[in-house]
């Protein structure tokens, strides 16, 4: 199955532009990949050149998307795509990433956890997501 995964609040706590804390996504994502599922990182993060207001200051490169991609690399979780399904350009010009399942803390029905000791904003409850994936026979 092709699964699109949000990053902030989903893979880690919300700390944009920093990389948030571990919330238990890694073992579940690894298990999905090991069972043949393909993951697409689908996030509002981007990379951009930020021009300073003062022209004497250096141009800053903001690689917030790249940092999320590197999080997957550092956790040895291969990505099938970044922001888009690599195959979709052959059949659509849509900007929506084609996936069969979306895991996103902002999605209706996504199990969410509130724990002010970990983060100020709610984040994905990966134990509950794992149970749902098993229940729906996506994970064995
Ligand atoms: Mg999010």
PDB file of C-alpha atoms and ligand atoms in Angstrom:
ATOM      1  CA  UNK A   1       0.000   0.000   0.000  1.00  0.00           C
ATOM      2  CA  UNK A   2       1.160   3.537  -0.719  1.00  0.00           C
ATOM      3  CA  UNK A   3       1.029   5.573   2.484  1.00  0.00           C
ATOM      4  CA  UNK A   4       1.503   9.344   2.703  1.00  0.00           C
ATOM      5  CA  UNK A   5       2.884  10.525   6.022  1.00  0.00           C
ATOM      6  CA  UNK A   6       2.803  14.022   7.433  1.00  0.00           C
ATOM      7  CA  UNK A   7       5.844  15.073   9.485  1.00  0.00           C
ATOM      8  CA  UNK A   8       5.289  17.672  12.240  1.00  0.00           C
ATOM      9  CA  UNK A   9       2.919  16.344  14.879  1.00  0.00           C
ATOM     10  CA  UNK A  10       2.878  12.996  13.081  1.00  0.00           C
ATOM     11  CA  UNK A  11       6.424  11.573  12.919  1.00  0.00           C
ATOM     12  CA  UNK A  12       7.651  13.828  15.726  1.00  0.00           C
ATOM     13  CA  UNK A  13       6.161  16.471  18.041  1.00  0.00           C
ATOM     14  CA  UNK A  14       5.333  19.886  16.598  1.00  0.00           C
ATOM     15  CA  UNK A  15       8.470  21.984  16.907  1.00  0.00           C
ATOM     16  CA  UNK A  16       8.689  23.451  13.431  1.00  0.00           C
ATOM     17  CA  UNK A  17      11.115  24.619  12.126  1.00  0.00           C
ATOM     18  CA  UNK A  18      13.072  22.365  14.482  1.00  0.00           C
ATOM     19  CA  UNK A  19      12.742  18.592  14.369  1.00  0.00           C
ATOM     20  CA  UNK A  20      10.439  17.557  17.192  1.00  0.00           C
ATOM     21  CA  UNK A  21      10.768  14.783  19.727  1.00  0.00           C
ATOM     22  CA  UNK A  22      10.360  11.068  19.176  1.00  0.00           C
ATOM     23  CA  UNK A  23       6.753   9.908  19.633  1.00  0.00           C
ATOM     24  CA  UNK A  24       7.109   6.261  18.669  1.00  0.00           C
ATOM     25  CA  UNK A  25       6.620   6.554  14.910  1.00  0.00           C
ATOM     26  CA  UNK A  26       9.930   4.922  13.967  1.00  0.00           C
ATOM     27  CA  UNK A  27       9.196   1.252  14.795  1.00  0.00           C
ATOM     28  CA  UNK A  28       5.758   1.412  13.163  1.00  0.00           C
ATOM     29  CA  UNK A  29       7.084   3.062   9.999  1.00  0.00           C
ATOM     30  CA  UNK A  30       9.938   0.540   9.820  1.00  0.00           C
ATOM     31  CA  UNK A  31       7.456  -2.304  10.207  1.00  0.00           C
ATOM     32  CA  UNK A  32       5.275  -0.880   7.414  1.00  0.00           C
ATOM     33  CA  UNK A  33       8.266  -0.668   5.065  1.00  0.00           C
ATOM     34  CA  UNK A  34       9.480  -4.160   6.015  1.00  0.00           C
ATOM     35  CA  UNK A  35       6.048  -5.510   5.034  1.00  0.00           C
ATOM     36  CA  UNK A  36       6.274  -3.934   1.571  1.00  0.00           C
ATOM     37  CA  UNK A  37       4.417  -0.673   2.093  1.00  0.00           C
ATOM     38  CA  UNK A  38       5.712   2.456   0.374  1.00  0.00           C
ATOM     39  CA  UNK A  39       5.991   5.685   2.325  1.00  0.00           C
ATOM     40  CA  UNK A  40       5.698   9.172   0.897  1.00  0.00           C
ATOM     41  CA  UNK A  41       6.669  12.134   3.039  1.00  0.00           C
ATOM     42  CA  UNK A  42       3.804  14.629   2.592  1.00  0.00           C
ATOM     43  CA  UNK A  43       4.437  17.782   4.598  1.00  0.00           C
ATOM     44  CA  UNK A  44       4.076  21.559   4.500  1.00  0.00           C
ATOM     45  CA  UNK A  45       7.840  21.802   5.081  1.00  0.00           C
ATOM     46  CA  UNK A  46       9.869  23.202   2.196  1.00  0.00           C
ATOM     47  CA  UNK A  47      13.361  24.306   1.279  1.00  0.00           C
ATOM     48  CA  UNK A  48      13.878  27.899   0.338  1.00  0.00           C
ATOM     49  CA  UNK A  49      16.404  30.639  -0.066  1.00  0.00           C
ATOM     50  CA  UNK A  50      15.543  33.412   2.355  1.00  0.00           C
ATOM     51  CA  UNK A  51      16.721  36.816   1.201  1.00  0.00           C
ATOM     52  CA  UNK A  52      17.639  39.106   4.101  1.00  0.00           C
ATOM     53  CA  UNK A  53      16.004  42.543   4.405  1.00  0.00           C
ATOM     54  CA  UNK A  54      19.451  44.016   4.911  1.00  0.00           C
ATOM     55  CA  UNK A  55      21.448  43.397   1.682  1.00  0.00           C
ATOM     56  CA  UNK A  56      24.735  43.257   3.604  1.00  0.00           C
ATOM     57  CA  UNK A  57      23.529  40.133   5.428  1.00  0.00           C
ATOM     58  CA  UNK A  58      24.113  36.695   3.995  1.00  0.00           C
ATOM     59  CA  UNK A  59      21.417  34.854   2.095  1.00  0.00           C
ATOM     60  CA  UNK A  60      20.043  32.099   4.300  1.00  0.00           C
ATOM     61  CA  UNK A  61      19.131  28.668   3.073  1.00  0.00           C
ATOM     62  CA  UNK A  62      16.197  27.133   4.933  1.00  0.00           C
ATOM     63  CA  UNK A  63      16.230  23.394   4.398  1.00  0.00           C
ATOM     64  CA  UNK A  64      13.272  22.419   6.538  1.00  0.00           C
ATOM     65  CA  UNK A  65      12.038  19.791   4.096  1.00  0.00           C
ATOM     66  CA  UNK A  66      15.543  18.376   3.699  1.00  0.00           C
ATOM     67  CA  UNK A  67      15.849  18.067   7.489  1.00  0.00           C
ATOM     68  CA  UNK A  68      12.663  15.989   7.583  1.00  0.00           C
ATOM     69  CA  UNK A  69      13.986  13.814   4.731  1.00  0.00           C
ATOM     70  CA  UNK A  70      17.190  13.369   6.737  1.00  0.00           C
ATOM     71  CA  UNK A  71      15.149  12.278   9.770  1.00  0.00           C
ATOM     72  CA  UNK A  72      13.885   9.352   7.688  1.00  0.00           C
ATOM     73  CA  UNK A  73      17.446   8.604   6.540  1.00  0.00           C
ATOM     74  CA  UNK A  74      18.851   8.776  10.077  1.00  0.00           C
ATOM     75  CA  UNK A  75      16.170   6.332  11.217  1.00  0.00           C
ATOM     76  CA  UNK A  76      16.837   4.019   8.247  1.00  0.00           C
ATOM     77  CA  UNK A  77      13.288   4.405   6.910  1.00  0.00           C
ATOM     78  CA  UNK A  78      13.335   4.473   3.102  1.00  0.00           C
ATOM     79  CA  UNK A  79      11.035   6.915   1.337  1.00  0.00           C
ATOM     80  CA  UNK A  80       9.214   6.039  -1.884  1.00  0.00           C
ATOM     81  CA  UNK A  81       8.488   9.707  -2.539  1.00  0.00           C
ATOM     82  CA  UNK A  82       8.834  13.230  -1.202  1.00  0.00           C
ATOM     83  CA  UNK A  83       5.712  15.402  -1.407  1.00  0.00           C
ATOM     84  CA  UNK A  84       4.457  13.479  -4.477  1.00  0.00           C
ATOM     85  CA  UNK A  85       3.980   9.920  -5.621  1.00  0.00           C
ATOM     86  CA  UNK A  86       6.728   9.543  -8.250  1.00  0.00           C
ATOM     87  CA  UNK A  87       4.316   7.755 -10.623  1.00  0.00           C
ATOM     88  CA  UNK A  88       1.414  10.183 -10.530  1.00  0.00           C
ATOM     89  CA  UNK A  89       2.777  12.648 -13.080  1.00  0.00           C
ATOM     90  CA  UNK A  90       1.982  10.075 -15.782  1.00  0.00           C
ATOM     91  CA  UNK A  91      -1.743  10.255 -15.125  1.00  0.00           C
ATOM     92  CA  UNK A  92      -2.519  13.522 -13.327  1.00  0.00           C
ATOM     93  CA  UNK A  93      -1.351  17.113 -13.048  1.00  0.00           C
ATOM     94  CA  UNK A  94      -2.944  17.361  -9.592  1.00  0.00           C
ATOM     95  CA  UNK A  95      -0.857  18.781  -6.742  1.00  0.00           C
ATOM     96  CA  UNK A  96      -2.352  16.305  -4.300  1.00  0.00           C
ATOM     97  CA  UNK A  97      -0.021  13.466  -3.458  1.00  0.00           C
ATOM     98  CA  UNK A  98      -1.571  10.178  -4.551  1.00  0.00           C
ATOM     99  CA  UNK A  99      -1.644   7.634  -1.738  1.00  0.00           C
ATOM    100  CA  UNK A 100      -4.006   4.907  -0.587  1.00  0.00           C
ATOM    101  CA  UNK A 101      -3.706   5.963   3.049  1.00  0.00           C
ATOM    102  CA  UNK A 102      -2.756   9.223   4.743  1.00  0.00           C
ATOM    103  CA  UNK A 103      -1.423   9.435   8.283  1.00  0.00           C
ATOM    104  CA  UNK A 104      -1.623  13.011   9.517  1.00  0.00           C
ATOM    105  CA  UNK A 105      -2.195  14.498  12.966  1.00  0.00           C
ATOM    106  CA  UNK A 106      -4.646  16.927  11.345  1.00  0.00           C
ATOM    107  CA  UNK A 107      -6.703  14.172   9.698  1.00  0.00           C
ATOM    108  CA  UNK A 108     -10.163  13.395  11.035  1.00  0.00           C
ATOM    109  CA  UNK A 109     -10.001  10.059  12.822  1.00  0.00           C
ATOM    110  CA  UNK A 110      -6.253   9.980  13.323  1.00  0.00           C
ATOM    111  CA  UNK A 111      -5.519   8.849  16.905  1.00  0.00           C
ATOM    112  CA  UNK A 112      -4.076  11.796  18.789  1.00  0.00           C
ATOM    113  CA  UNK A 113      -2.381  12.109  22.152  1.00  0.00           C
ATOM    114  CA  UNK A 114      -2.229  15.171  24.420  1.00  0.00           C
ATOM    115  CA  UNK A 115       0.726  15.168  26.778  1.00  0.00           C
ATOM    116  CA  UNK A 116       1.908  18.550  27.983  1.00  0.00           C
ATOM    117  CA  UNK A 117       5.025  16.905  29.473  1.00  0.00           C
ATOM    118  CA  UNK A 118       6.124  16.053  25.942  1.00  0.00           C
ATOM    119  CA  UNK A 119       4.724  18.840  23.770  1.00  0.00           C
ATOM    120  CA  UNK A 120       2.368  21.801  23.844  1.00  0.00           C
ATOM    121  CA  UNK A 121       0.417  20.592  20.831  1.00  0.00           C
ATOM    122  CA  UNK A 122      -1.229  17.216  20.347  1.00  0.00           C
ATOM    123  CA  UNK A 123       0.565  14.550  18.329  1.00  0.00           C
ATOM    124  CA  UNK A 124      -0.130  11.178  16.743  1.00  0.00           C
ATOM    125  CA  UNK A 125      -0.668   8.268  19.133  1.00  0.00           C
ATOM    126  CA  UNK A 126       1.438   5.610  17.387  1.00  0.00           C
ATOM    127  CA  UNK A 127       0.359   2.766  19.663  1.00  0.00           C
ATOM    128  CA  UNK A 128      -3.220   3.427  18.612  1.00  0.00           C
ATOM    129  CA  UNK A 129      -2.194   3.850  14.958  1.00  0.00           C
ATOM    130  CA  UNK A 130      -0.386   0.513  15.076  1.00  0.00           C
ATOM    131  CA  UNK A 131      -3.497  -1.166  16.509  1.00  0.00           C
ATOM    132  CA  UNK A 132      -5.634   0.387  13.767  1.00  0.00           C
ATOM    133  CA  UNK A 133      -3.213  -0.743  11.059  1.00  0.00           C
ATOM    134  CA  UNK A 134      -3.366  -4.306  12.421  1.00  0.00           C
ATOM    135  CA  UNK A 135      -7.165  -4.150  12.735  1.00  0.00           C
ATOM    136  CA  UNK A 136      -7.434  -3.012   9.102  1.00  0.00           C
ATOM    137  CA  UNK A 137      -4.973  -5.779   8.104  1.00  0.00           C
ATOM    138  CA  UNK A 138      -2.500  -3.271   6.694  1.00  0.00           C
ATOM    139  CA  UNK A 139       0.105  -4.490   9.204  1.00  0.00           C
ATOM    140  CA  UNK A 140       0.560  -8.133  10.043  1.00  0.00           C
TER     141      UNK A 140
HETATM  142 MG1  LIG B   1       1.110  17.906  11.063  1.00  0.00          MG
END
